[in-house]
Coordinates of C-alpha atoms and ligand atoms in Angstrom, one line a residue:
X1 CA 0.0 0.0 0.0
X2 CA 1.4 3.4 -0.9
X3 CA 2.7 5.4 2.1
X4 CA 3.0 2.2 4.1
X5 CA 6.6 2.2 5.2
X6 CA 7.7 5.4 7.0
X7 CA 11.2 6.2 8.4
X8 CA 10.8 8.4 11.5
X9 CA 13.5 10.7 12.9
X10 CA 13.4 12.2 16.3
X11 CA 16.1 14.6 17.7
X12 CA 14.1 17.2 19.6
X13 CA 15.9 16.8 22.9
X14 CA 18.4 14.3 24.3
X15 CA 17.5 11.1 22.4
X16 CA 18.7 10.4 18.9
X17 CA 16.2 8.1 17.4
X18 CA 15.2 6.6 14.1
X19 CA 12.5 4.0 13.4
X20 CA 10.7 2.2 10.6
X21 CA 7.0 1.7 11.1
X22 CA 4.6 0.1 8.7
X23 CA 1.0 1.3 8.3
X24 CA 1.4 3.7 11.2
X25 CA 1.0 1.1 13.8
X26 CA 3.5 -1.8 13.3
X27 CA 7.0 -1.1 14.5
X28 CA 9.7 -2.8 12.4
X29 CA 12.6 -1.1 14.3
X30 CA 13.0 1.6 16.9
X31 CA 16.6 2.6 17.6
X32 CA 17.1 5.1 20.5
X33 CA 20.6 6.4 21.4
X34 CA 20.1 8.1 24.7
X35 CA 22.4 11.0 25.7
X36 CA 21.5 10.8 29.4
X37 CA 25.1 9.9 30.4
X38 CA 26.5 12.9 28.5
X39 CA 24.2 15.4 30.2
X40 CA 24.1 13.8 33.7
X41 CA 27.3 15.5 35.0
X42 CA 25.7 18.9 34.2
X43 CA 22.4 18.1 35.9
X44 CA 20.3 18.7 32.8
X45 CA 20.3 18.8 29.0
X46 CA 23.0 21.1 27.6
X47 CA 21.5 22.2 24.2
X48 CA 24.8 22.7 22.4
X49 CA 26.2 19.3 23.4
X50 CA 22.8 17.7 22.5
X51 CA 23.0 19.0 18.9
X52 CA 26.6 18.0 18.4
X53 CA 25.8 14.5 19.7
X54 CA 22.8 14.2 17.4
X55 CA 25.0 15.2 14.5
X56 CA 27.5 12.5 15.4
X57 CA 25.0 9.7 16.0
X58 CA 22.1 10.2 13.6
X59 CA 23.6 8.6 10.4
X60 CA 24.5 5.4 12.3
X61 CA 21.1 5.4 14.1
X62 CA 19.2 5.7 10.8
X63 CA 21.3 2.9 9.2
X64 CA 20.7 0.7 12.2
X65 CA 16.9 1.3 12.0
X66 CA 16.9 0.3 8.4
X67 CA 19.1 -2.8 9.0
X68 CA 17.0 -4.0 11.9
X69 CA 13.8 -3.5 9.9
X70 CA 15.4 -5.4 7.0
X71 CA 14.7 -2.7 4.5
X72 CA 16.6 -0.3 2.3
X73 CA 16.0 3.3 1.4
X74 CA 14.3 2.2 -1.8
X75 CA 11.6 0.4 0.2
X76 CA 10.5 3.5 2.1
X77 CA 7.3 5.5 1.3
X78 CA 8.0 8.6 3.3
X79 CA 10.3 10.4 5.8
X80 CA 8.7 11.8 9.0
X81 CA 10.6 14.1 11.3
X82 CA 9.9 16.0 14.5
X83 CA 9.9 19.7 13.7
X84 CA 8.9 21.0 17.2
X85 CA 8.5 21.6 20.0
X86 CA 12.1 21.1 21.3
X87 CA 15.6 22.5 21.3
X88 CA 16.2 24.4 18.0
X89 CA 19.7 23.2 17.3
X90 CA 18.7 19.6 18.0
X91 CA 15.5 19.8 15.9
X92 CA 17.5 21.2 13.0
X93 CA 19.8 18.2 12.9
X94 CA 16.9 15.8 12.4
X95 CA 15.2 18.2 9.9
X96 CA 18.2 18.6 7.7
X97 CA 18.8 14.8 7.6
X98 CA 15.1 14.2 6.8
X99 CA 15.1 16.9 4.0
X100 CA 18.2 15.4 2.5
X101 CA 16.7 12.0 2.4
X102 CA 13.4 13.2 1.1
X103 CA 15.0 15.2 -1.7
X104 CA 17.6 12.6 -2.8
X105 CA 15.1 9.7 -2.6
X106 CA 12.2 11.6 -4.1
X107 CA 10.0 10.7 -1.0
X108 CA 7.4 12.8 0.8
X109 CA 8.7 14.8 3.8
X110 CA 6.3 14.8 6.8
X111 CA 6.9 17.3 9.6
X112 CA 5.5 15.9 12.8
X113 CA 4.5 17.8 16.0
X114 CA 6.3 15.9 18.8
X115 CA 3.2 16.1 21.0
X116 CA 1.1 14.4 18.3
X117 CA 3.8 11.7 18.2
X118 CA 3.4 11.1 21.9
X119 CA -0.4 10.8 21.5
X120 CA 0.1 8.3 18.6
X121 CA 2.6 6.3 20.6
X122 CA -0.4 4.5 22.1
X123 CA -1.4 3.2 18.7
X124 CA 1.8 1.3 18.3
X125 CA 0.7 -1.3 20.8
X126 CA -3.0 -0.8 20.6
X127 CA -3.7 -0.6 16.8
X128 CA -7.4 -1.0 17.4
X129 CA -7.7 2.3 19.4
X130 CA -10.4 4.6 18.0
X131 CA -11.8 7.9 19.3
X132 CA -13.7 9.4 21.0
X133 CA -11.2 9.6 23.8
X134 CA -9.3 11.8 26.2
X135 CA -5.5 12.0 26.2
X136 CA -3.2 13.3 28.9
X137 CA 0.3 14.0 27.6
X138 CA 2.8 14.6 30.4
X139 CA 6.4 15.0 29.6
X140 CA 9.5 17.2 30.3
X141 CA 8.2 19.9 27.9
X142 CA 4.4 19.6 27.9
X143 CA 1.3 18.9 29.9
X144 CA -1.7 18.8 27.7
X145 CA -5.2 17.4 28.2
X146 CA -7.1 16.9 25.0
X147 CA -10.3 15.4 23.7
X148 CA -10.6 13.9 20.2
X149 CA -13.6 12.7 18.3
X150 CA -11.6 11.7 15.3
X151 CA -7.9 11.2 14.6
X152 CA -6.6 14.5 13.3
X153 CA -9.0 16.8 15.2
X154 CA -8.0 17.7 18.7
X155 CA -9.7 19.9 21.2
X156 CA -7.2 21.2 23.8
X157 CA -9.0 21.2 27.1
X158 CA -6.1 22.4 29.2
X159 CA -2.3 22.9 29.2
X160 CA 0.2 24.1 31.7
X161 CA 0.7 27.8 32.3
X162 CA 4.3 27.4 33.5
X163 CA 6.3 24.3 34.2
X164 CA 5.4 21.0 32.6
X165 CA 4.8 18.0 34.9
X166 CA 8.1 16.3 34.0
X167 CA 10.0 19.6 34.3
X168 CA 8.7 19.9 37.9
X169 CA 10.0 16.4 38.7
X170 CA 13.4 17.4 37.1
X171 CA 13.6 20.6 39.1
X172 CA 12.6 19.1 42.4
X173 CA 15.0 16.2 41.8
X174 CA 17.8 18.6 41.1
X175 CA 17.1 20.6 44.3
X176 CA 17.0 17.5 46.4
X177 CA 20.3 16.3 44.9
X178 CA 18.7 13.3 43.2
X179 CA 20.3 13.8 39.8
X180 CA 19.1 13.8 36.2
X181 CA 16.7 12.8 34.8
X182 CA 14.6 13.7 37.8
X183 CA 11.4 11.7 37.1
X184 CA 12.7 8.2 37.6
X185 CA 14.9 9.4 40.6
X186 CA 12.0 11.0 42.4
X187 CA 9.8 7.9 41.7
X188 CA 12.4 5.6 43.1
X189 CA 13.0 7.4 46.4
X190 CA 9.3 8.2 46.8
X191 CA 8.7 4.5 47.2
X192 CA 10.2 4.5 50.6
X193 CA 8.6 7.8 51.7
X194 CA 5.3 8.8 53.3
X195 CA 3.1 10.6 50.7
X196 CA 0.8 12.0 53.4
X197 CA 3.5 13.5 55.6
X198 CA 3.4 17.0 54.0
X199 CA 0.5 18.8 52.5
X200 CA 1.6 20.8 49.5
X201 CA -0.5 23.3 47.5
X202 CA -2.4 22.5 44.3
X203 CA -3.3 25.4 42.2
X204 CA -6.8 26.8 41.8
X205 CA -7.0 28.2 38.3
X206 CA -10.5 29.5 38.5
X207 CA -12.3 29.3 35.1
X208 CA -9.5 27.4 33.6
X209 CA -10.9 24.1 34.9
X210 CA -8.6 21.8 32.9
X211 CA -5.4 23.9 33.1
X212 CA -2.2 23.0 34.9
X213 CA 0.4 24.9 36.9
X214 CA 3.4 23.3 38.6
X215 CA 5.8 26.1 39.3
X216 CA 4.1 27.0 42.7
X217 CA 4.3 23.4 43.8
X218 CA 8.0 23.4 43.0
X219 CA 8.6 26.6 45.0
X220 CA 6.6 25.1 47.9
X221 CA 8.8 22.0 47.9
X222 CA 12.0 24.1 48.0
X223 CA 10.7 26.3 50.8
X224 CA 9.5 23.3 52.8
X225 CA 12.9 21.6 52.4
X226 CA 14.8 24.8 53.5
X227 CA 12.6 25.2 56.6
X228 CA 13.0 21.6 57.6
X229 CA 16.7 21.8 57.1
X230 CA 16.9 24.8 59.4
X231 CA 14.7 23.3 62.0
X232 CA 15.8 19.6 62.0
X233 CA 19.2 19.9 60.5
X234 CA 18.4 17.6 57.6
X235 CA 16.0 17.2 54.7
X236 CA 13.6 14.2 54.8
X237 CA 14.1 13.6 51.1
X238 CA 12.0 10.4 50.7
X239 CA 8.9 11.9 52.5
X240 CA 9.2 15.2 50.5
X241 CA 9.6 13.3 47.2
X242 CA 6.6 11.1 48.0
X243 CA 4.4 14.1 49.1
X244 CA 5.4 16.0 45.9
X245 CA 4.7 13.1 43.7
X246 CA 1.3 12.5 45.3
X247 CA 0.4 16.2 44.8
X248 CA 1.4 16.1 41.1
X249 CA -0.7 13.0 40.6
X250 CA -3.6 14.4 42.5
X251 CA -3.6 17.4 40.2
X252 CA -3.4 15.3 37.1
X253 CA -6.2 13.0 38.3
X254 CA -8.5 15.8 39.3
X255 CA -8.3 17.3 35.8
X256 CA -9.0 14.0 34.1
X257 CA -11.9 13.2 36.4
X258 CA -13.4 16.7 35.7
X259 CA -12.9 16.2 31.9
X260 CA -14.7 12.9 32.1
X261 CA -17.8 14.6 33.4
X262 CA -17.9 17.0 30.4
X263 CA -16.7 14.4 27.9
X264 CA -18.0 11.0 29.1
X265 CA -15.8 8.8 26.9
X266 CA -14.7 5.2 27.8
X267 CA -11.0 5.5 26.9
X268 CA -8.3 7.6 28.4
X269 CA -4.8 7.7 27.0
X270 CA -1.7 8.6 28.9
X271 CA 1.4 9.6 26.9
X272 CA 4.9 11.2 27.3
X273 CA 7.9 10.6 29.6
X274 CA 5.9 11.0 32.9
X275 CA 3.5 8.2 31.7
X276 CA 6.4 5.9 32.6
X277 CA 5.6 6.6 36.3
X278 CA 4.1 3.6 37.9
X279 CA 2.5 5.5 40.8
X280 CA 0.7 7.7 38.2
X281 CA -0.4 4.7 36.2
X282 CA -1.7 2.9 39.3
X283 CA -3.6 5.9 40.7
X284 CA -5.2 6.7 37.3
X285 CA -6.0 3.0 36.7
X286 CA -7.8 2.8 40.1
X287 CA -9.8 5.9 39.5
X288 CA -10.8 5.0 36.0
X289 CA -11.7 1.4 36.8
X290 CA -14.4 2.6 39.2
X291 CA -15.9 4.5 36.3
X292 CA -15.7 1.7 33.8
X293 CA -13.2 3.7 31.7
X294 CA -10.2 1.9 30.1
X295 CA -6.8 3.4 30.6
X296 CA -4.1 3.0 27.9
X297 CA -0.4 3.9 28.2
X298 CA 2.6 2.9 26.1
X299 CA 5.3 0.6 27.3
X300 CA 8.4 2.3 28.6
X301 CA 10.2 2.3 25.3
X302 CA 7.4 4.4 23.7
X303 CA 6.7 6.7 26.7
X304 CA 10.0 8.7 26.5
X305 CA 11.1 10.2 23.2
X306 CA 11.4 7.7 20.3
X307 CA 11.1 7.8 16.6
X308 CA 8.5 5.1 16.2
X309 CA 5.8 7.5 17.5
X310 CA 7.0 10.1 14.9
X311 CA 6.8 7.6 12.1
X312 CA 3.4 6.4 13.3
X313 CA 2.0 10.0 13.4
X314 CA 3.7 10.7 10.1
X315 CA 1.9 7.9 8.4
X316 CA -1.5 9.3 9.4
X317 CA -0.5 12.8 8.3
X318 CA 0.6 11.4 4.9
X319 CA -2.7 9.6 4.6
X320 CA -4.4 13.0 5.1
X321 CA -2.2 14.6 2.5
X322 CA -0.5 16.7 5.2
X323 CA 3.0 16.7 3.7
X324 CA 5.7 19.4 4.2
X325 CA 7.8 21.2 1.7
X326 CA 11.6 21.3 1.6
X327 CA 11.6 24.7 3.4
X328 CA 10.3 23.0 6.6
X329 CA 11.8 24.8 9.6
X330 CA 12.2 24.0 13.3
X331 CA 9.5 25.4 15.7
X332 CA 10.9 25.2 19.2
X333 CA 7.6 26.5 20.8
X334 CA 5.2 24.5 18.5
X335 CA 1.9 23.7 20.3
X336 CA -0.7 21.1 19.4
Ligands
KG4_401 O1 8.8 12.6 26.6 P1 10.1 12.8 27.2 O2 11.2 11.8 27.0 O3 10.7 14.2 26.7 C1 9.9 15.3 26.4 O4 9.2 15.3 25.4 O5 10.0 16.2 27.3 O6 9.9 13.1 28.8 C2 11.0 13.3 29.6 C3 10.4 13.7 31.0 C4 11.5 14.2 31.9 O7 11.0 15.3 32.6 C5 11.6 13.0 32.9 O8 12.0 13.4 34.2 C6 10.2 12.5 32.9 O9 9.7 12.6 31.6 N1 10.1 11.1 33.3 C7 9.4 10.7 34.5 C8 9.7 9.3 34.6 N2 10.4 8.9 33.5 C9 10.7 10.0 32.8 N3 8.7 11.4 35.4 C10 8.2 10.7 36.4 N4 8.4 9.4 36.6 C11 9.1 8.7 35.7 N5 9.3 7.4 35.9
ZN402 ZN1 8.7 14.0 24.3

């Protein structure tokens, strides 16, 4: 079938990834070269280092994706690439590679919104998924709650006004000296902490019933830790991490439960790096089960950044005739 086999390229942040996906849902290969070790000593992603590493790795990663899928360039039907949101220098490395391949092979170029990729990551393991549904995308750069009645049409119900959910994990982890990336580190230490020891603020955003805000929570955690250190001489890291995590998940859950009242669907998708969090999955699962609503989330490989989700979303865009021209540019602040 025309447009069947898509090469996806993802370089928006600190993962260099290429994948081959057939029919938008069947992963033939998904190669991810993580740069975590490179950035760890700096406590976060250093944009300049990230772009240089993408440049160094991307050729090999693409070759490996083709080899593992058992296909050559001539078998492909399109080249999909993340063009935003993300780090501009990193995005450009993937975009230039994709344009070069598209031009030299005479294949359609498909610019993919990274957030759309995260949403579609759920289809890679649940090809039968069909709207209407709600999707909560939670990652290092975005926190979006959306409703869709058909693939391709999205109603944004709420997004974050300041920090993204994953960003708040990363900042709290950095403050507590837990290292980078912060999400898994906070989750790990929170397992041995008391989530009810500290009561932390959740924002009231008035009319914006589905909106998010995490920067006040982060500041409250920092103030709490300072106060305890002064009073008790040490910071109860595990209890603070557990109380912080509980508050983040309470906020996310509350918005989903509210959205279900206005949009009574029977499917909720979770996507993005924070969807890897087992505590979030469990709490959401427990809440939705009581309502007879099914929860879907990708396996770990497809939660954090990967090119399979980009190729998957690219396939659907190609089917809809949404191809890009060779002047495709990077959009660091792109929204869904
Ligand atoms: O989707 P992703 O790989 O990149 C972006 O598009 O931003 O998400 C990365 C984010 C980071 O903030 C990381 O700390 C968070 O996802 N994350 C987690 C977990 N694993 C990754 N947050 C909470 N719990 C986790 N287990
Ligand atoms: Zn992402």
